[in-house]
XYZ file of C-alpha atoms in Angstrom:
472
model
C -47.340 -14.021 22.973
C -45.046 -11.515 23.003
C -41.622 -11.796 21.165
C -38.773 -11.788 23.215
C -34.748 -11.851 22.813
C -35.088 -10.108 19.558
C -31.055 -9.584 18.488
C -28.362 -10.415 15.804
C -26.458 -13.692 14.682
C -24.163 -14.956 12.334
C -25.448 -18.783 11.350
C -28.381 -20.323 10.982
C -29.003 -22.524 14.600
C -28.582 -19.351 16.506
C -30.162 -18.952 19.831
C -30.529 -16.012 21.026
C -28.158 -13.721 19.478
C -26.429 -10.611 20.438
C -26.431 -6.678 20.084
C -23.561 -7.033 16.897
C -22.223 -9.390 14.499
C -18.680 -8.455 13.109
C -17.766 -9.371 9.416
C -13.851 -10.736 9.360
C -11.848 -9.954 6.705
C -10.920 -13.270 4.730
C -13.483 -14.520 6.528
C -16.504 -16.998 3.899
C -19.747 -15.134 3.498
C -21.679 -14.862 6.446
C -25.296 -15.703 7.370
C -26.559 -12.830 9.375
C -29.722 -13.041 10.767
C -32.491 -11.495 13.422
C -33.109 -13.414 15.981
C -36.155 -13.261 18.822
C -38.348 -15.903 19.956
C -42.051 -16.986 21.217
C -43.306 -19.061 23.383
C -45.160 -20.761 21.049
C -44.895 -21.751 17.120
C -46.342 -21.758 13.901
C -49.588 -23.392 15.043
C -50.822 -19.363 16.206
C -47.889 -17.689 14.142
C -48.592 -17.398 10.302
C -45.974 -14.801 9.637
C -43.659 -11.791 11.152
C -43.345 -8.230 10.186
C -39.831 -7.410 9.940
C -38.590 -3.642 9.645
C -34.790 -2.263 9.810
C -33.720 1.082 9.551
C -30.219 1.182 8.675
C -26.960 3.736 8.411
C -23.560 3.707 8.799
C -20.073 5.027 8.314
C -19.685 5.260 4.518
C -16.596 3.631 3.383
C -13.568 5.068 4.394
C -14.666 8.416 5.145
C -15.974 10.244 8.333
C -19.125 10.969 6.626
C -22.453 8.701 8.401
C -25.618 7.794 5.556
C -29.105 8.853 6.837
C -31.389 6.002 7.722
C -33.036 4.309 5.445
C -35.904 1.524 6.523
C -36.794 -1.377 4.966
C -40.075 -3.655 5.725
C -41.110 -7.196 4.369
C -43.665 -9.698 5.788
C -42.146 -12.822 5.893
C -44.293 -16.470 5.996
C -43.637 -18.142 9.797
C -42.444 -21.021 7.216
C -39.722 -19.302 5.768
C -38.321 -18.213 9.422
C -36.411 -20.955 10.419
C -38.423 -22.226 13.402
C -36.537 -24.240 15.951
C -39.097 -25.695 18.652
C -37.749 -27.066 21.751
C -37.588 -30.522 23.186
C -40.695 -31.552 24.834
C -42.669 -29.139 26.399
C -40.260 -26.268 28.301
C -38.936 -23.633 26.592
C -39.482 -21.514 23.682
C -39.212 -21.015 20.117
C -36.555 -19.228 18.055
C -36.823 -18.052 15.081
C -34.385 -16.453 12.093
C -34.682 -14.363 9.381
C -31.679 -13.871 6.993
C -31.134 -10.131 6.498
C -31.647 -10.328 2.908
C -34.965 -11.605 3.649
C -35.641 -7.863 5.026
C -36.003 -6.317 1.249
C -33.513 -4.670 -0.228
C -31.577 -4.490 2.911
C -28.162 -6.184 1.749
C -28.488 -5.131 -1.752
C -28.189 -1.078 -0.836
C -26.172 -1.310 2.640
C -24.098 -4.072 2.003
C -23.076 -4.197 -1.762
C -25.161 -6.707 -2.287
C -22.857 -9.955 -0.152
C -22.533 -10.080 3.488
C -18.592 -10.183 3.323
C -16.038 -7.663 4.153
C -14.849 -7.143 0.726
C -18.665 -6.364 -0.758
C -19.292 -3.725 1.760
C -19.975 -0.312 1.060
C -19.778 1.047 4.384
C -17.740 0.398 7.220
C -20.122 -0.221 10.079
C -23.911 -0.504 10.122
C -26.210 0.511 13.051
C -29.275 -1.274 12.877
C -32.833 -0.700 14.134
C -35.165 -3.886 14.179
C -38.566 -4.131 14.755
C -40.493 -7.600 14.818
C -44.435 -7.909 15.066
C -45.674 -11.323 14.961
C -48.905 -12.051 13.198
C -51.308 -14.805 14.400
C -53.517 -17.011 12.719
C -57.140 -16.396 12.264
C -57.866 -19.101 14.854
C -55.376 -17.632 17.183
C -56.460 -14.244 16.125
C -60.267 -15.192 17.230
C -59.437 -16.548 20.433
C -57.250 -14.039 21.774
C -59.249 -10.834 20.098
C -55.686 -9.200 18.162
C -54.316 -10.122 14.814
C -50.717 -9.331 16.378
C -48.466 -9.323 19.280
C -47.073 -5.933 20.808
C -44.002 -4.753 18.458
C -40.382 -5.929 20.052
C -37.486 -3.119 19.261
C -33.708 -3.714 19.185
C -31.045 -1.529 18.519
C -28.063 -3.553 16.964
C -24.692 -3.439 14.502
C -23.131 -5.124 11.865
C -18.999 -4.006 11.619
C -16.376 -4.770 9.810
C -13.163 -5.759 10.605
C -9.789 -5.662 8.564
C -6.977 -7.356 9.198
C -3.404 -5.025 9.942
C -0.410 -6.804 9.454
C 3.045 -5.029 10.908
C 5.577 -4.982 8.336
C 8.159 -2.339 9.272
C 9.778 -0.716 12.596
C 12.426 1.786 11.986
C 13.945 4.985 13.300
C 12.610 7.380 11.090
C 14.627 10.399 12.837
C 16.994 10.045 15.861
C 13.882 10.977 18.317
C 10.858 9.580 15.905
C 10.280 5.551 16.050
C 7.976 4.696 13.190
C 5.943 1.107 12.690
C 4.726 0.718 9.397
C 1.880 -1.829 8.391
C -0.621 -3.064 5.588
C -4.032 -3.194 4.928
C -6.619 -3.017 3.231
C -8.941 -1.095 5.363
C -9.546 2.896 3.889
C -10.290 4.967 6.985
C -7.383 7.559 7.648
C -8.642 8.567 11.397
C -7.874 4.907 13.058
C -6.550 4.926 16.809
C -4.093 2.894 17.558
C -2.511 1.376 21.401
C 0.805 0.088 21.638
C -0.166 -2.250 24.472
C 2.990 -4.466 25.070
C 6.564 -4.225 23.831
C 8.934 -6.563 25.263
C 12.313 -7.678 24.263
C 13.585 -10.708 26.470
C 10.506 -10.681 28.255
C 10.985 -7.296 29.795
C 8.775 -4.299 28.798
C 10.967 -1.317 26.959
C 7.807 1.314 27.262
C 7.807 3.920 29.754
C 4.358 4.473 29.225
C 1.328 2.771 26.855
C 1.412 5.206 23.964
C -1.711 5.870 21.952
C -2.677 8.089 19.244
C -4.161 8.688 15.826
C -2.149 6.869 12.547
C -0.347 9.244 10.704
C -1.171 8.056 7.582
C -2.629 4.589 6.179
C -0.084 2.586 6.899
C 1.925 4.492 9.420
C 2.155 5.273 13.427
C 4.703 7.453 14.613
C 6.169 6.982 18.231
C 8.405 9.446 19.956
C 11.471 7.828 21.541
C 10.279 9.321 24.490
C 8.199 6.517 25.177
C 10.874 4.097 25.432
C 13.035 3.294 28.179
C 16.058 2.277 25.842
C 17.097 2.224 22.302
C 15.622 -0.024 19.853
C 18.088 0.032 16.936
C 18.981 -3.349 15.531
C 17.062 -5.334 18.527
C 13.837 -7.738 17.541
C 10.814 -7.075 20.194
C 7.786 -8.648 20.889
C 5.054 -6.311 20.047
C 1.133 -6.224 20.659
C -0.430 -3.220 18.520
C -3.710 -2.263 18.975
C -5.994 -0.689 16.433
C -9.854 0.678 16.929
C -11.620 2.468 14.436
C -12.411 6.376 15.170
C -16.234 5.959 15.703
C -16.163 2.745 17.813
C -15.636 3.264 21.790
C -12.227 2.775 22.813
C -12.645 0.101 24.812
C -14.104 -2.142 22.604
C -11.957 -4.827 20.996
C -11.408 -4.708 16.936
C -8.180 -5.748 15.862
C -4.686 -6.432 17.767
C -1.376 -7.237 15.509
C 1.145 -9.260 17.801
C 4.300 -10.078 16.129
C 8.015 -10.479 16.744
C 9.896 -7.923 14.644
C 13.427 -6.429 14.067
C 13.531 -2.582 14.470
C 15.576 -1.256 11.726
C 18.147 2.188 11.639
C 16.748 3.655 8.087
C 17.749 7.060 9.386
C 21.205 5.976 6.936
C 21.078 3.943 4.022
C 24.064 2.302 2.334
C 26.907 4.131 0.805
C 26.949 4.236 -2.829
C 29.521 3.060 -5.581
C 31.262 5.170 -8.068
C 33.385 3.587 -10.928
C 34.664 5.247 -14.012
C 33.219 4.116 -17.285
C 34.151 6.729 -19.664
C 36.640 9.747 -19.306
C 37.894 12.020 -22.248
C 36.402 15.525 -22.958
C 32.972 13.670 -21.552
C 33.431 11.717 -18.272
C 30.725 9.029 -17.111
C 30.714 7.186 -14.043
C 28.883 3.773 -12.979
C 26.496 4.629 -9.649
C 25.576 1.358 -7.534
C 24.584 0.538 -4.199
C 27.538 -0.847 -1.690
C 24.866 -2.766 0.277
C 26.726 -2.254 3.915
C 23.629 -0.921 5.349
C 21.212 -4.402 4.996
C 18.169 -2.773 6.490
C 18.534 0.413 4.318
C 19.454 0.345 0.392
C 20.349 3.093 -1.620
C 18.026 4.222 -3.908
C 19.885 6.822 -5.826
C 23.220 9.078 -5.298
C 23.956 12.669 -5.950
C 27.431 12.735 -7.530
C 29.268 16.155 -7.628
C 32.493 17.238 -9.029
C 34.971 18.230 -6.288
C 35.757 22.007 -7.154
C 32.965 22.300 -9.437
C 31.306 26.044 -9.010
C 28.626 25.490 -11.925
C 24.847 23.796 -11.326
C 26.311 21.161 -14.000
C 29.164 19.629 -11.972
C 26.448 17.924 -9.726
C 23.985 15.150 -10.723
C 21.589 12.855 -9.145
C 20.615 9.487 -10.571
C 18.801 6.233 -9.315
C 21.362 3.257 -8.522
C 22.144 1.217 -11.912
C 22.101 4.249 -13.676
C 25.270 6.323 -15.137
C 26.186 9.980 -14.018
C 27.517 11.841 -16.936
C 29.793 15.411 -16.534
C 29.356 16.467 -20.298
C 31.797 19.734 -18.954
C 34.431 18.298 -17.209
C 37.544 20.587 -17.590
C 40.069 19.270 -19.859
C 44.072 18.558 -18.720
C 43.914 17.673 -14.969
C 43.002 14.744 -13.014
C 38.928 14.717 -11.254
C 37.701 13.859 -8.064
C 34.203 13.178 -7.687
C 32.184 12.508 -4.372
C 28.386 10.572 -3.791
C 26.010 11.071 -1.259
C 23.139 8.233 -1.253
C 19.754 8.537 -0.024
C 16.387 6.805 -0.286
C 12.666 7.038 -0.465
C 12.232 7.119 3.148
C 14.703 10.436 3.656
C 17.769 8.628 4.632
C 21.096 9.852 3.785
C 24.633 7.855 3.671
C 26.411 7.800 6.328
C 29.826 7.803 3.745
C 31.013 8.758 1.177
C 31.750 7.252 -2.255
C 34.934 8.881 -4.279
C 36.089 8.354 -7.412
C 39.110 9.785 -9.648
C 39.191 10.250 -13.124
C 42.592 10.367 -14.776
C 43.262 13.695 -16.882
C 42.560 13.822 -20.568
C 44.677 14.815 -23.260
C 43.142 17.791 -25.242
C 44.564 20.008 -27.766
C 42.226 22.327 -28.915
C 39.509 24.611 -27.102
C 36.018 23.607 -26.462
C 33.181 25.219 -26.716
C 29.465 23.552 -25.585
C 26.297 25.075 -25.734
C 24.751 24.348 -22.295
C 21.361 24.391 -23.714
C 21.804 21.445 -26.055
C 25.368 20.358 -25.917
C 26.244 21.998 -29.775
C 30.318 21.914 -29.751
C 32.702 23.761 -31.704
C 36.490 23.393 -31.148
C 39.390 25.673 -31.645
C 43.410 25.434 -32.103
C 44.925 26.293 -28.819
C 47.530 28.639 -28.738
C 48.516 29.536 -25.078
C 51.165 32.181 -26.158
C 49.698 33.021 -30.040
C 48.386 36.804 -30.444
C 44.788 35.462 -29.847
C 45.377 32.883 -26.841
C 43.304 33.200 -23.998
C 43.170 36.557 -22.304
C 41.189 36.561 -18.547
C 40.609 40.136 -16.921
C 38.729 40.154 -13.235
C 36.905 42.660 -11.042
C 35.295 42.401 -8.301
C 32.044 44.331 -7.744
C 33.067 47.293 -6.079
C 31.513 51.081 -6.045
C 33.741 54.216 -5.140
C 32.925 57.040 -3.131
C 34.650 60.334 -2.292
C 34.446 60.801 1.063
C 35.276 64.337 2.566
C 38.619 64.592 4.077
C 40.325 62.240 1.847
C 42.339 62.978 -1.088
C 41.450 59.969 -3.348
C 37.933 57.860 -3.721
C 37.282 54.858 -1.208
C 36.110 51.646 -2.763
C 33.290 49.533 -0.945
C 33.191 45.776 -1.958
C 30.272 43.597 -2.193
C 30.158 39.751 -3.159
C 31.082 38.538 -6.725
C 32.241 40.430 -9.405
C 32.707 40.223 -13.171
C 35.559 37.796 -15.086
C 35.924 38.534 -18.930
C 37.015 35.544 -20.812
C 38.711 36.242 -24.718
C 40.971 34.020 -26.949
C 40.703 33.341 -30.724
C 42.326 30.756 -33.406
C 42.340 30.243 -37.121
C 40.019 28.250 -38.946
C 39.757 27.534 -42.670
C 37.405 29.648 -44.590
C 34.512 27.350 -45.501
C 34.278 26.308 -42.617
C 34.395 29.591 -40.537
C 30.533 30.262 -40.992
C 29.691 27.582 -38.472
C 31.101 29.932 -35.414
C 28.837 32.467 -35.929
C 26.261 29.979 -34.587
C 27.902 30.753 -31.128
C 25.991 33.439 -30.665
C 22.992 32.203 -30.848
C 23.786 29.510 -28.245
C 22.982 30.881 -25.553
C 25.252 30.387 -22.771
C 28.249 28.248 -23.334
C 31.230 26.724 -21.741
C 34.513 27.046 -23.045
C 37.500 24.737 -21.937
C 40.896 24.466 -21.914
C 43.482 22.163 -22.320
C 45.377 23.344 -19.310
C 42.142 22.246 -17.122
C 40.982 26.408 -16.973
C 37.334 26.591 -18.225
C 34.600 29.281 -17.785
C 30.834 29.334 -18.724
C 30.277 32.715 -20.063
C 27.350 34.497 -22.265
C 29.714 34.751 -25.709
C 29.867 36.999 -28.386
C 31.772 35.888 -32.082
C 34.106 37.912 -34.495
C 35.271 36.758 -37.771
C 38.503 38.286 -39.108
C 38.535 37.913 -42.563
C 42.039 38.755 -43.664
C 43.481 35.898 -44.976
C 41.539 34.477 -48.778
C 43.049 30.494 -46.761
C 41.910 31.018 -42.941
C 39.739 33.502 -40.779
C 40.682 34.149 -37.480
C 37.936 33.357 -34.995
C 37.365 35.922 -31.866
C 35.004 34.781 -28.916
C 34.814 36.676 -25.315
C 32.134 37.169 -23.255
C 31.839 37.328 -19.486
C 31.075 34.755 -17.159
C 27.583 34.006 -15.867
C 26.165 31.924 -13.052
C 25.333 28.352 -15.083
């Protein structure tokens, strides 16, 4: 009487099973069930004694539960006994595991589908004792048969679908893909690549993803260049704690590799010029595989952090300090999430404005006060540079020697007249913080200022402001 073929099968008419039943993603709930069989039936069986110790893989992590057992003695009527036709053969019978106690509730989230699970593979250890009938039980002198053992796995497998296959650098081929599966430490096996029916590898690479959702391939591994050609492809992927061999999930598609080391150039267009110029940033589109996703836009001449910007596409690039007088040139670099740069350049001119007075902008928060220019008035603009130099008498020599280093100091100072009442206002400048002052002849300089008021006049005061120039 002993049992025999004890194993694991998905569906209720199974005959004798295997060691492992996988769960599909997308796949209906399954009926998993031990399996063994007799050679006789319910007429000397009156129940079995199931046990199954269970751990796994927890749930996207590298981390394996302890085992855990779980025991339940189970009627023979409520194990789905299939007797043969006529009298060869044996007897099979089926338990569902959520017959086996709380089996399915704590090790499967409570459904046998891929979706309910709470770990990502289950190693199982089954024991099944038959229990006879007293008659039987009398006749042979036991109550049971000898216990039958089997060591057996429920796994899970998600589905990987290739969406992407791109240079990522000129020596770095990357395939991206989705799913919904959580482990980080999958191996992969690019298995076949063809294009035309002939192979492009020079050799089967393997590895460990990168990322969810990303392999990287060296080009190295190719034996020609895959920009802009569509291959056949066969992908391979195992998880980390399954042999290598084994089969759990191959991708084959036909897909386009794509040259996102560029992106498309960017647009510039001139919405707004005056003392404030604004310009339109959009995407030229004459990279299809590879949008850009925003543009840095900077002033051509510009020497302050101001003169460059960087905005998404669809969005505006202001220059809130664009000199005054003279006719601007601005130049856009686009880029994208993925690191890619454009391989052009987008220009754009603005025409000069026509400015009469001085102005002065706080950089912190864009305050403005404005002055009469007078270029050749006692208190136009007066500019006075040095460079940064130290002087040393050196024996021998009948005057100092200078020794230069890099920068220096410019001094910026002009003035104007402004009505008494409304002179107060300028004193504000000094509490600005830095500011930029510009010309109408296009000159301008962002300096750290300091204010006089001149109050000689009961109409007008003149207005003094200097200051040297800082790095803004």
């Amino acid at each position: 009487m002993a049992i025999e073929n004890l194993s694991i099968s998905d569906g209720p008419y199974a005959r004798e099973g295997g060691v492992g039943v996988k769960i599909r993603e997308g796949a209906v709930e399954g009926d998993v069930r031990l399996v063994w069989s007799t050679t006789q039936g319910s007429e000397v069986q009156k129940s079995f004694t199931v046990t199954v110790s269970a751990r796994g893989w927890a749930k996207g992590d590298d981390r394996q539960t302890e085992w855990k057992s779980y025991t339940a003695e189970i009627p023979a009527s409520q194990c789905n006994e299939a007797k043969p036709r006529g009298d060869a053969g044996r007897v099979w019978w089926s338990v569902k595991l959520s017959q086996i106690g709380a089996l399915v509730a704590e090790q499967m989230g409570g459904h046998v589908t891929y979706t309910a699970r709470v770990l990502d593979s289950i190693d199982l250890q089954a024991w099944v004792t038959a229990n006879f009938t007293d008659a039987a039980a009398a006749e042979w002198g036991m109550a049971a048969s000898a216990e039958a053992f089997s060591y057996l796995y429920v796994g899970y497998v998600p589905v990987y679908s290739l969406t992407r296959l791109y240079y990522d650098t000129g020596d770095r081929i990357v395939f991206e893909y989705e799913t919904t599966w959580t482990r980080k430490d999958d191996r992969w096996a690019l298995d076949e690549m063809t294009a035309g029916g002939k192979s492009v590898l020079a050799e089967k690479p393997w590895g460990t993803i990168e990322s969810i959702g990303r392999i990287e391939v060296p080009t190295t591994a190719f034996t020609q260049h895959l920009k802009g050609r569509e291959f056949h492809v066969k992908l391979r992927f195992n998880a980390a704690y399954r042999p290598a061999e084994l089969e759990f999930f191959t991708e084959e598609t036909t897909i386009k590799c794509l040259d996102l080391s560029t992106c498309s150039t960017p647009t510039l267009a001139v919405v707004a010029t005056g003392d404030s110029i604004v310009l339109a940033v959009g995407d030229s589109g004459d990279v299809a595989d590879s949008a850009c996703d925003e543009a840095t836009v900077k002033m051509v001449g510009g020497r302050y952090t101001f003169d460059e910007v960087t905005v998404e596409v669809g969005q505006k690039a202001v220059f809130p300090f664009a000199p005054l007088g003279r006719e601007i040139s601005f130049e856009a670099v686009g880029s994208n999430a993925g690191g890619a740069t454009s391989a052009k350049l987008a220009t754009a001119t603005a025409p000069a404005s026509s400015a009469k007075d001085i102005l002065i902008d706080s950089i912190a928060d864009g305050s403005r006060w404005s002055l009469s220019y007078g270029k050749w008035s006692d208190v136009g603009p007066s500019v006075t540079a040095q460079a940064d130099f130290d002087t040393v008498k050196l024996a021998g020599r009948r005057r100092p020697s200078a020794f230069y280093g890099t920068g220096g100091t410019t001094s910026v100072s002009f003035g104007g007249y402004v009505l008494n009442d409304s002179a107060e206002s300028f004193e504000a400048i000094a509490d600005a913080g830095d500011v930029v002052c510009r010309f109408p002849d296009g000159r301008r300089y962002a300096i750290a200022p300091k204010v006089s008021l001149s109050y000689s006049n009961p109409a007008v005061v003149r207005v003094g402001v200097s200051g040297d120039e800082v790095q803004a």
